[in-house]
Short mmCIF file of C-alpha atoms in Angstrom, two decimals:
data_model
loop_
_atom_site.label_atom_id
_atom_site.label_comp_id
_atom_site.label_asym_id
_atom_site.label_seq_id
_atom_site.Cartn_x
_atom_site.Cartn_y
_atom_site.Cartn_z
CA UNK A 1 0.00 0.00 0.00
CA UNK A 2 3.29 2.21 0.72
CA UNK A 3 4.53 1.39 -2.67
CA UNK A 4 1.52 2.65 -4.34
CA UNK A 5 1.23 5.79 -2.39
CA UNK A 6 4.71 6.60 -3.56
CA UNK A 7 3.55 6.33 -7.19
CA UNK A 8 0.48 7.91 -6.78
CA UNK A 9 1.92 11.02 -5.59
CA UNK A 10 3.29 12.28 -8.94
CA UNK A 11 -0.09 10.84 -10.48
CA UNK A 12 -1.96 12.98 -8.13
CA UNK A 13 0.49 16.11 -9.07
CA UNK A 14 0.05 15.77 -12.48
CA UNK A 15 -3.80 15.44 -12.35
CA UNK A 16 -4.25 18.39 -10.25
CA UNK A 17 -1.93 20.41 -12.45
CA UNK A 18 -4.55 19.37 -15.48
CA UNK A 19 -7.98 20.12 -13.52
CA UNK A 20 -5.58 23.91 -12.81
CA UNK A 21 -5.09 24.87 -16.07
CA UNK A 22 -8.52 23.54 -17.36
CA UNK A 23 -11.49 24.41 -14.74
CA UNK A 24 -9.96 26.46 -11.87
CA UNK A 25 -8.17 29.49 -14.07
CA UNK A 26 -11.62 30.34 -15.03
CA UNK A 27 -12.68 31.40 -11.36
CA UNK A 28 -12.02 34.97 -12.31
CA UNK A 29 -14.16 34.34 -15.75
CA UNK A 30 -16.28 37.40 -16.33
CA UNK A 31 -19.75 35.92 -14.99
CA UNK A 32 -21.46 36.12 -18.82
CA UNK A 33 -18.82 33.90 -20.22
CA UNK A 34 -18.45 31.89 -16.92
CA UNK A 35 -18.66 27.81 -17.13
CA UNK A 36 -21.47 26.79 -14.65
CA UNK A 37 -20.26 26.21 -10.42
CA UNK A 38 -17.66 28.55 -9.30
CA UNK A 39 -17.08 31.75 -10.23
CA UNK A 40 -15.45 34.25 -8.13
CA UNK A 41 -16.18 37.26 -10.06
CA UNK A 42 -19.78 36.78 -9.22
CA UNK A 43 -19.34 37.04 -5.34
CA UNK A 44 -16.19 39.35 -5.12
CA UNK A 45 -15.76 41.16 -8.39
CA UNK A 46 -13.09 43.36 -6.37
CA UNK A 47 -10.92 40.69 -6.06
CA UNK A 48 -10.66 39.47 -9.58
CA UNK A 49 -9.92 43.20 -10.91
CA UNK A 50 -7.66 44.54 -8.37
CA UNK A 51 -6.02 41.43 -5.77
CA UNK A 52 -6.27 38.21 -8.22
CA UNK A 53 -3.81 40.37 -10.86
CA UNK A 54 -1.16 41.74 -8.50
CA UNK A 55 -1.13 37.89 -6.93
CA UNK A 56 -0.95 36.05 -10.67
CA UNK A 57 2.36 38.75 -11.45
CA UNK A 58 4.16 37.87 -8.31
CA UNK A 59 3.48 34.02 -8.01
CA UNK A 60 4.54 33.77 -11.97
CA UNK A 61 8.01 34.71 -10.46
CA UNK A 62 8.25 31.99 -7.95
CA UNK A 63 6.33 28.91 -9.34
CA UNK A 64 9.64 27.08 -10.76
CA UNK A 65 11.02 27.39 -7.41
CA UNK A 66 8.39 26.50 -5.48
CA UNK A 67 7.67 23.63 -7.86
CA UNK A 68 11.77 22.69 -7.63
CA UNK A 69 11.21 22.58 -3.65
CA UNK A 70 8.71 20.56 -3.99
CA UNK A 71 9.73 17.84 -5.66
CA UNK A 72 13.31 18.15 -3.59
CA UNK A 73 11.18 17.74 -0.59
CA UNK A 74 9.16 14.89 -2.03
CA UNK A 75 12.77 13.38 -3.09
CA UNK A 76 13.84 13.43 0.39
CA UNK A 77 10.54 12.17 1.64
CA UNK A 78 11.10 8.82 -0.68
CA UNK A 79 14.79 8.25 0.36
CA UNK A 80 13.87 8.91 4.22
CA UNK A 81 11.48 6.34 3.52
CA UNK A 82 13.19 3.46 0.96
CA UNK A 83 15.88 3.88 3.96
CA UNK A 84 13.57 2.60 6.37
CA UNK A 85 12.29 0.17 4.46
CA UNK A 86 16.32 -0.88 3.59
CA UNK A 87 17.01 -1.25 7.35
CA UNK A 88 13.83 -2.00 8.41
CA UNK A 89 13.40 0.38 10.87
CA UNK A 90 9.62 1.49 10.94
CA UNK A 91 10.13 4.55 12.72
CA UNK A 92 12.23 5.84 9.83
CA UNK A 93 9.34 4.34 7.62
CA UNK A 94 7.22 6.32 8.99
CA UNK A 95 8.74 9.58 9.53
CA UNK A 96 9.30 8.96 5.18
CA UNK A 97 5.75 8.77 4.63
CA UNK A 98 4.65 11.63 6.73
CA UNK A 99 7.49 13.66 4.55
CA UNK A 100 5.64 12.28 1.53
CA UNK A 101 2.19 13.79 2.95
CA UNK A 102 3.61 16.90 4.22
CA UNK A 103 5.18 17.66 0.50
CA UNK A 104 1.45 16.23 -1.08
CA UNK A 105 -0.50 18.83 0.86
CA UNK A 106 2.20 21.66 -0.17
CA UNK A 107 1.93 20.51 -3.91
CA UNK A 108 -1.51 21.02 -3.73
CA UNK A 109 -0.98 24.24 -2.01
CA UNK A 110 1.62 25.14 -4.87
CA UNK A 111 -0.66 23.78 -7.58
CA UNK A 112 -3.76 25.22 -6.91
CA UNK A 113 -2.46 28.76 -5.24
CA UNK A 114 -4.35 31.09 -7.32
CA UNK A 115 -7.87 29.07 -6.85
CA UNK A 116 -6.85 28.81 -2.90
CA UNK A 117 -5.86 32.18 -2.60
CA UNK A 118 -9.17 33.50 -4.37
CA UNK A 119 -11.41 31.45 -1.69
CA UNK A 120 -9.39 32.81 1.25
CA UNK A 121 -8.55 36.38 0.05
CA UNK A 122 -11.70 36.73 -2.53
CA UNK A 123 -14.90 34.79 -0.71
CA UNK A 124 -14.32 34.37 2.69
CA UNK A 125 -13.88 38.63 2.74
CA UNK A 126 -17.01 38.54 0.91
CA UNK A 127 -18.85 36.09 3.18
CA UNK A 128 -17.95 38.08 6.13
CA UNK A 129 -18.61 41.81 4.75
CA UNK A 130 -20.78 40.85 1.86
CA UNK A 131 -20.32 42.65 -1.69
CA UNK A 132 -17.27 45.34 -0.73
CA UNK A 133 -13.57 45.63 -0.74
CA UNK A 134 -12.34 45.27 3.45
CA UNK A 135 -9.26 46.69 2.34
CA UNK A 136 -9.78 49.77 0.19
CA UNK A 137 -13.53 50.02 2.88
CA UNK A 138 -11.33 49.93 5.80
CA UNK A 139 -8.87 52.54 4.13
CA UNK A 140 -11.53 54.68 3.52
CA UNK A 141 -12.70 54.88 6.91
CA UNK A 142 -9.58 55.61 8.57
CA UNK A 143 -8.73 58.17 5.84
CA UNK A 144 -12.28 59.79 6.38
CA UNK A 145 -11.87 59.97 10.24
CA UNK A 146 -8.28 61.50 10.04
CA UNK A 147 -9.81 64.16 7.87
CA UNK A 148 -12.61 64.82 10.06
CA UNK A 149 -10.76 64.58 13.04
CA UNK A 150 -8.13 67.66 11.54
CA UNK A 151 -10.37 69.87 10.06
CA UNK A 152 -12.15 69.92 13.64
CA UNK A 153 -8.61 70.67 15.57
CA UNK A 154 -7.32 73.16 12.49
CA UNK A 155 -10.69 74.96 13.36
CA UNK A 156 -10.10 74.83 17.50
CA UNK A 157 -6.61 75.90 16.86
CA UNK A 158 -7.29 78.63 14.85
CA UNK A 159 -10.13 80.30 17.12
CA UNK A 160 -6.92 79.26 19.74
CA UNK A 161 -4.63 81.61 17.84
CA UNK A 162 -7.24 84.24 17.42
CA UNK A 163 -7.84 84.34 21.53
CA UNK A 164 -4.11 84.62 22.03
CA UNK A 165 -3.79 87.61 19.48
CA UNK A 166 -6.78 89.38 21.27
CA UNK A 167 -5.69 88.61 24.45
CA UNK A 168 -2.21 89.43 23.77
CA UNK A 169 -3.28 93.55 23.27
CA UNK A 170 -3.11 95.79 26.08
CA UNK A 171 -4.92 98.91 26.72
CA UNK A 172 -4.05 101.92 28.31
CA UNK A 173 -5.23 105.26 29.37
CA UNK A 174 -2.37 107.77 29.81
CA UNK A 175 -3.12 111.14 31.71
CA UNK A 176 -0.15 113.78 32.16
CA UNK A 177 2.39 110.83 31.62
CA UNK A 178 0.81 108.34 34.28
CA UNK A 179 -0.37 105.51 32.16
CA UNK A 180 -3.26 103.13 33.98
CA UNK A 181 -3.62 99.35 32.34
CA UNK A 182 -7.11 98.50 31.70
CA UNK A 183 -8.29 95.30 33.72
CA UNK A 184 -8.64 92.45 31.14
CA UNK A 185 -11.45 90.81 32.67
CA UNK A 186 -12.77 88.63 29.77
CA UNK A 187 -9.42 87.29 28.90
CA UNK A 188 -9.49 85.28 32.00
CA UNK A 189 -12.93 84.16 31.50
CA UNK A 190 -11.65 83.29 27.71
CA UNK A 191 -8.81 81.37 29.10
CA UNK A 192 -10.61 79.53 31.50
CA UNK A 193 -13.30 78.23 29.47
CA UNK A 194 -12.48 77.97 25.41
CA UNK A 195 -8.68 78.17 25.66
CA UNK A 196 -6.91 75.65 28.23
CA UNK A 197 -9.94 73.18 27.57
CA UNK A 198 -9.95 73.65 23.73
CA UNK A 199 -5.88 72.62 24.10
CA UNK A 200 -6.01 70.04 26.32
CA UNK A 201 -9.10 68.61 23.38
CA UNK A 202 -6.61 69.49 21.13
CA UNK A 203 -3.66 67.21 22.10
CA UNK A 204 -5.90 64.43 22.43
CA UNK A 205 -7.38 64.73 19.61
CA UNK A 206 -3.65 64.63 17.71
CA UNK A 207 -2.96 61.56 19.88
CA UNK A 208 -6.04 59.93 18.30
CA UNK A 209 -4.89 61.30 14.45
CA UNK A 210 -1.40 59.46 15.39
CA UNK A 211 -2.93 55.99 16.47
CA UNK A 212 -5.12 56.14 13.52
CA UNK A 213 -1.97 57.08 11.14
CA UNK A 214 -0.52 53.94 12.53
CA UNK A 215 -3.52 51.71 12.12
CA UNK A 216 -3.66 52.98 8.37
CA UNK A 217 -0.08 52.66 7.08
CA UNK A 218 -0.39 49.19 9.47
CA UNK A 219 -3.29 47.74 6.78
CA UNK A 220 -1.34 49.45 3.87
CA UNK A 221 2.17 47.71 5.22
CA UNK A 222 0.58 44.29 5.22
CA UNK A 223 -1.74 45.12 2.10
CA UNK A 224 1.49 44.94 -0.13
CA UNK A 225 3.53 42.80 1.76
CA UNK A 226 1.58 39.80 2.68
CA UNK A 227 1.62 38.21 -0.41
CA UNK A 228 5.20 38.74 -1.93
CA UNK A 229 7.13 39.17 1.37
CA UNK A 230 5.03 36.26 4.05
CA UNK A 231 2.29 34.42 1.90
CA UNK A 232 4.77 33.00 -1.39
CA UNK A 233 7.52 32.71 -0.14
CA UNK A 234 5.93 30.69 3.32
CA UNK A 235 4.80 28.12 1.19
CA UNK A 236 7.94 27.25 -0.68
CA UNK A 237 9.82 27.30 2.97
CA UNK A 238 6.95 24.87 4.03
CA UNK A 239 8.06 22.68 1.36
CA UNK A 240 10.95 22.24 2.63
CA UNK A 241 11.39 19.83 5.87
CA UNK A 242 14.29 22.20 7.89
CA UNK A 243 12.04 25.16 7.17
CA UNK A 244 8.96 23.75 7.57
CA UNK A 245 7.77 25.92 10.98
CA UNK A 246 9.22 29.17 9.49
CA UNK A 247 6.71 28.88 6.14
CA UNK A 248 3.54 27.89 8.82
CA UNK A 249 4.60 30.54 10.41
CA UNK A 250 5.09 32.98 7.75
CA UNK A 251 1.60 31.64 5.83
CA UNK A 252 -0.27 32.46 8.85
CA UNK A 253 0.81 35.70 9.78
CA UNK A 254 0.06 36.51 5.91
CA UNK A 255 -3.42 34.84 6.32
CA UNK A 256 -3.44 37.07 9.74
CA UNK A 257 -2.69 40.47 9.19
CA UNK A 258 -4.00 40.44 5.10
CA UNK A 259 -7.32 38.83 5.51
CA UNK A 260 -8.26 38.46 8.83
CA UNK A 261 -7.40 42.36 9.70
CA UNK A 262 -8.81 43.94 7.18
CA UNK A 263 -12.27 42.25 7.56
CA UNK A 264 -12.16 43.38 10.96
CA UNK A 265 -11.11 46.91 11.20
CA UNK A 266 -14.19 47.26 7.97
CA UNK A 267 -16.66 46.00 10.61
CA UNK A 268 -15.24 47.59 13.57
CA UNK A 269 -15.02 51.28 11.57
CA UNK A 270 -18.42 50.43 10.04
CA UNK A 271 -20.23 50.52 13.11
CA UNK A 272 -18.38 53.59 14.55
CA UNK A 273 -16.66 55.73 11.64
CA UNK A 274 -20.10 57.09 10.00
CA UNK A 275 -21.25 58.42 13.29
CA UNK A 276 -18.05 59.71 14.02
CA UNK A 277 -17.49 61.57 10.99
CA UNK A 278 -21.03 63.35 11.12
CA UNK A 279 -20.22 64.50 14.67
CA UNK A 280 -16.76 65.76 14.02
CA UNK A 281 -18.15 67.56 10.64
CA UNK A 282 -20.78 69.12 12.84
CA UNK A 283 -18.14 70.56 15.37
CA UNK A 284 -15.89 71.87 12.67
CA UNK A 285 -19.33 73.50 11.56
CA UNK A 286 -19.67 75.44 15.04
CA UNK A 287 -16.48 76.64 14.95
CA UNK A 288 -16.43 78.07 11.81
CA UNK A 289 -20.02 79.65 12.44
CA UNK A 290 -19.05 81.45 15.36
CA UNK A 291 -15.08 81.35 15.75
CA UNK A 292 -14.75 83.91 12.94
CA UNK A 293 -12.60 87.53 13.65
CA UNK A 294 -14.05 88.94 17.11
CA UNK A 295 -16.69 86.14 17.57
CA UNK A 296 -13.59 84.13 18.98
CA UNK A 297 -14.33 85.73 21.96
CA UNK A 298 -17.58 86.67 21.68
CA UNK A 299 -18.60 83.54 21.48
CA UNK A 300 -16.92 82.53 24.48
CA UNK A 301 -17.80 84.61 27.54
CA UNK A 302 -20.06 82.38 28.96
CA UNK A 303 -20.89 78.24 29.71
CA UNK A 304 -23.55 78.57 27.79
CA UNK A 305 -21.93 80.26 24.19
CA UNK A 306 -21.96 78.45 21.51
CA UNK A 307 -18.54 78.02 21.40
CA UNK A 308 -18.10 76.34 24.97
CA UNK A 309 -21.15 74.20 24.06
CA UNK A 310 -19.00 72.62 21.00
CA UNK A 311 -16.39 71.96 23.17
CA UNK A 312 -18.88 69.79 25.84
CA UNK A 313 -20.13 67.99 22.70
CA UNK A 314 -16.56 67.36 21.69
CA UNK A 315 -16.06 66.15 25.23
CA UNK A 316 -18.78 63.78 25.39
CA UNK A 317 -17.68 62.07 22.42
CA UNK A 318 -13.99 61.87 23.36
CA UNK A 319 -15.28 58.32 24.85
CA UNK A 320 -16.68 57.30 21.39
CA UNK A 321 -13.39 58.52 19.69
CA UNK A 322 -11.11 56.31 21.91
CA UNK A 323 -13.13 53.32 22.14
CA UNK A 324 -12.96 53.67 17.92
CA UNK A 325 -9.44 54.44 17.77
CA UNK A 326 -7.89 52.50 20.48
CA UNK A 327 -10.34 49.48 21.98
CA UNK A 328 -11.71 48.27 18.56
CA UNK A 329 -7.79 48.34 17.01
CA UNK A 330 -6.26 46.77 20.03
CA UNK A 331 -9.13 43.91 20.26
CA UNK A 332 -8.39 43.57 16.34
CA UNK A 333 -4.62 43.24 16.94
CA UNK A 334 -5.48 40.76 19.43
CA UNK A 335 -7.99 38.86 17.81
CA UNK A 336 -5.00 38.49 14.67
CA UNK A 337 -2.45 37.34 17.15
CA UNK A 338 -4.31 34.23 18.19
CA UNK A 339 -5.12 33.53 14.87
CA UNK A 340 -1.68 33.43 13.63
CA UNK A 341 -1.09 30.91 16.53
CA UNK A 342 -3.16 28.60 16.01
CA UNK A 343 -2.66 28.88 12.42
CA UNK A 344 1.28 28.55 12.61
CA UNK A 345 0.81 25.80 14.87
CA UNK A 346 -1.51 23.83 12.61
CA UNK A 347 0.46 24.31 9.43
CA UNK A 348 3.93 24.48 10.46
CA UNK A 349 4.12 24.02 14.02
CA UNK A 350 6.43 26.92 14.82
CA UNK A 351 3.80 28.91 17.67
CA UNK A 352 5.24 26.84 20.10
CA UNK A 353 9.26 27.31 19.20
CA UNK A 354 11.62 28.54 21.39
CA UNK A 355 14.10 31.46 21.38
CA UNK A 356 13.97 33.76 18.50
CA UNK A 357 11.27 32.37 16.15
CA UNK A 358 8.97 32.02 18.79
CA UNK A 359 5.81 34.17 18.06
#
């Protein structure tokens, strides 16, 4: 039965490689010309005309070496095991054969990438967020609550400037030489309620643009790395038996941060980024209605002006803000570090290495 399985291997190879090049290349078939069953470009049309592409040009570079691995590893497989069999030691036996399924399941891998990749990167996005892009969704989001989020403080900062100009003049009444200062009651009534609130909002408000910065170029990093720099090059390292836990490893942190994140932060900003938006639009809107020339401090004499009412509503949605821009991303980063655990250990079993390539 051991005999055969070492025959049927390259059988197995070389019928995949004809159901590839004959059904599964047409899972990105426009949907009119489609053959009936699967069709990619039905469910996630975003996939086949911006992801599938990119992934075809940089796979097309490493095919012939990930095919090369595999057969090395599959030729080390049937040695380990023909060894075994020579000195009839059926440990060594077996340890052969499992060499000879570990470097089946990576042909497959290898030989079906592009149809694997579209199921994983293509319909399990759309399962999870229906008909959209995660990645260019979750983008957006971010993008539209950074710009929110600084035309609000570019508004508070520039009724800021205009109460330190004002305050900053200083009248006098000079009588035969003696010169009296007028008392500057309303700066201090300006100071303490629009201007040492408004930059203490402020700086956390640029805190929260930061974080949000990071989370952004974070999904772009992994957006154009996952696939050419973890993803590829993980699964010709898995191929190979030294290497094996360094390609799990690498695979799942690709499956991690490009799929699984995404999907994520496009619920997570989903729920939160569309009210956030509206109420940071609205505050920018105050403070251009009323922080104009002298209504800088006009505007803000007393509790109830309607500048120091914009800065309470700013300050009862500071809670909304975090929770968007810290909890969700931190629970996200979280949720993608598990993941990439269990995953590693599963495929290559390198979560649970020691020293440096521990995860």
């Amino acid at each position: 039965m051991r005999r055969i399985l070492v025959y049927l291997i390259p059988l197995s190879l070389l019928l995949i490689s004809i159901a590839h090049s004959s059904y599964f290349s047409t899972y990105c078939a426009p949907v009119s010309t489609a053959a009936t069953g699967f069709n990619v470009n039905a469910l996630a049309p975003w996939y086949c005309s911006q992801i599938n592409q990119t992934l075809a040009s940089d796979w097309s570079y490493w095919e012939p070496i990930a095919f090369a691995a595999i057969m090395f590893s599959l030729a080390v497989g049937i040695i380990i095991w023909t060894f075994g069999g020579l000195l009839r030691n059926e440990r060594l036996r077996t340890f052969g054969l499992g060499e000879l399924y570990e470097a089946f399941a990576t042909a497959v891998i290898v030989v079906l990438f592009l149809f694997i990749s579209a199921v994983m990167l293509g319909l399990l996005p759309s399962v999870v967020v229906g008909n959209i892009n995660p990645y260019s969704t979750s983008l957006n989001y971010i993008a539209g609550t950074i710009n929110s989020v600084q035309q609000e403080v570019y508004s508070a900062f520039y009724i800021e400037v205009l109460d330190r100009y004002y305050s900053s003049i200083r009248l006098q009444v000079c009588i035969l030489a003696v010169c009296k200062g007028i008392p500057e009651t309303f700066t201090y009534i300006i100071n303490y309620l629009y201007y040492i609130p408004a930059f203490t909002i402020i700086d956390l408000l640029l805190d929260g643009i930061m974080l949000l910065y990071g989370e952004f170029y974070l999904i772009q990093i992994f957006l154009y790395m996952a696939i050419p720099v973890f993803l590829i090059p993980g699964i010709i390292l898995r191929a190979i038996m030294p290497t094996r836990g360094i390609g799990g490893m690498m695979i799942a942190i690709a499956i991690g941060f490009y799929v699984i994140m995404p999907i994520l932060f496009a619920t997570a900003y989903a729920f939160s980024a569309k009210q956030l938006i509206n109420q940071f639009d609205a505050n920018t809107a105050q403070f251009q209605q009323y922080g104009q020339g002298t209504g800088a401090q006009i505007n803000a004499l007393t509790p109830s002006s309607p500048l120091i009412e914009t800065l309470t509503n700013i300050q009862s949605q500071m809670g909304s803000f975090w929770l968007a821009v810290v909890f969700w991303p931190s629970l996200i980063i979280g949720i993608c570090y598990e993941i990439i655990i269990q995953i590693a250990e599963f495929i290559g079993g390198m979560a649970q290495g020691s020293g440096r390539m521990r995860i």
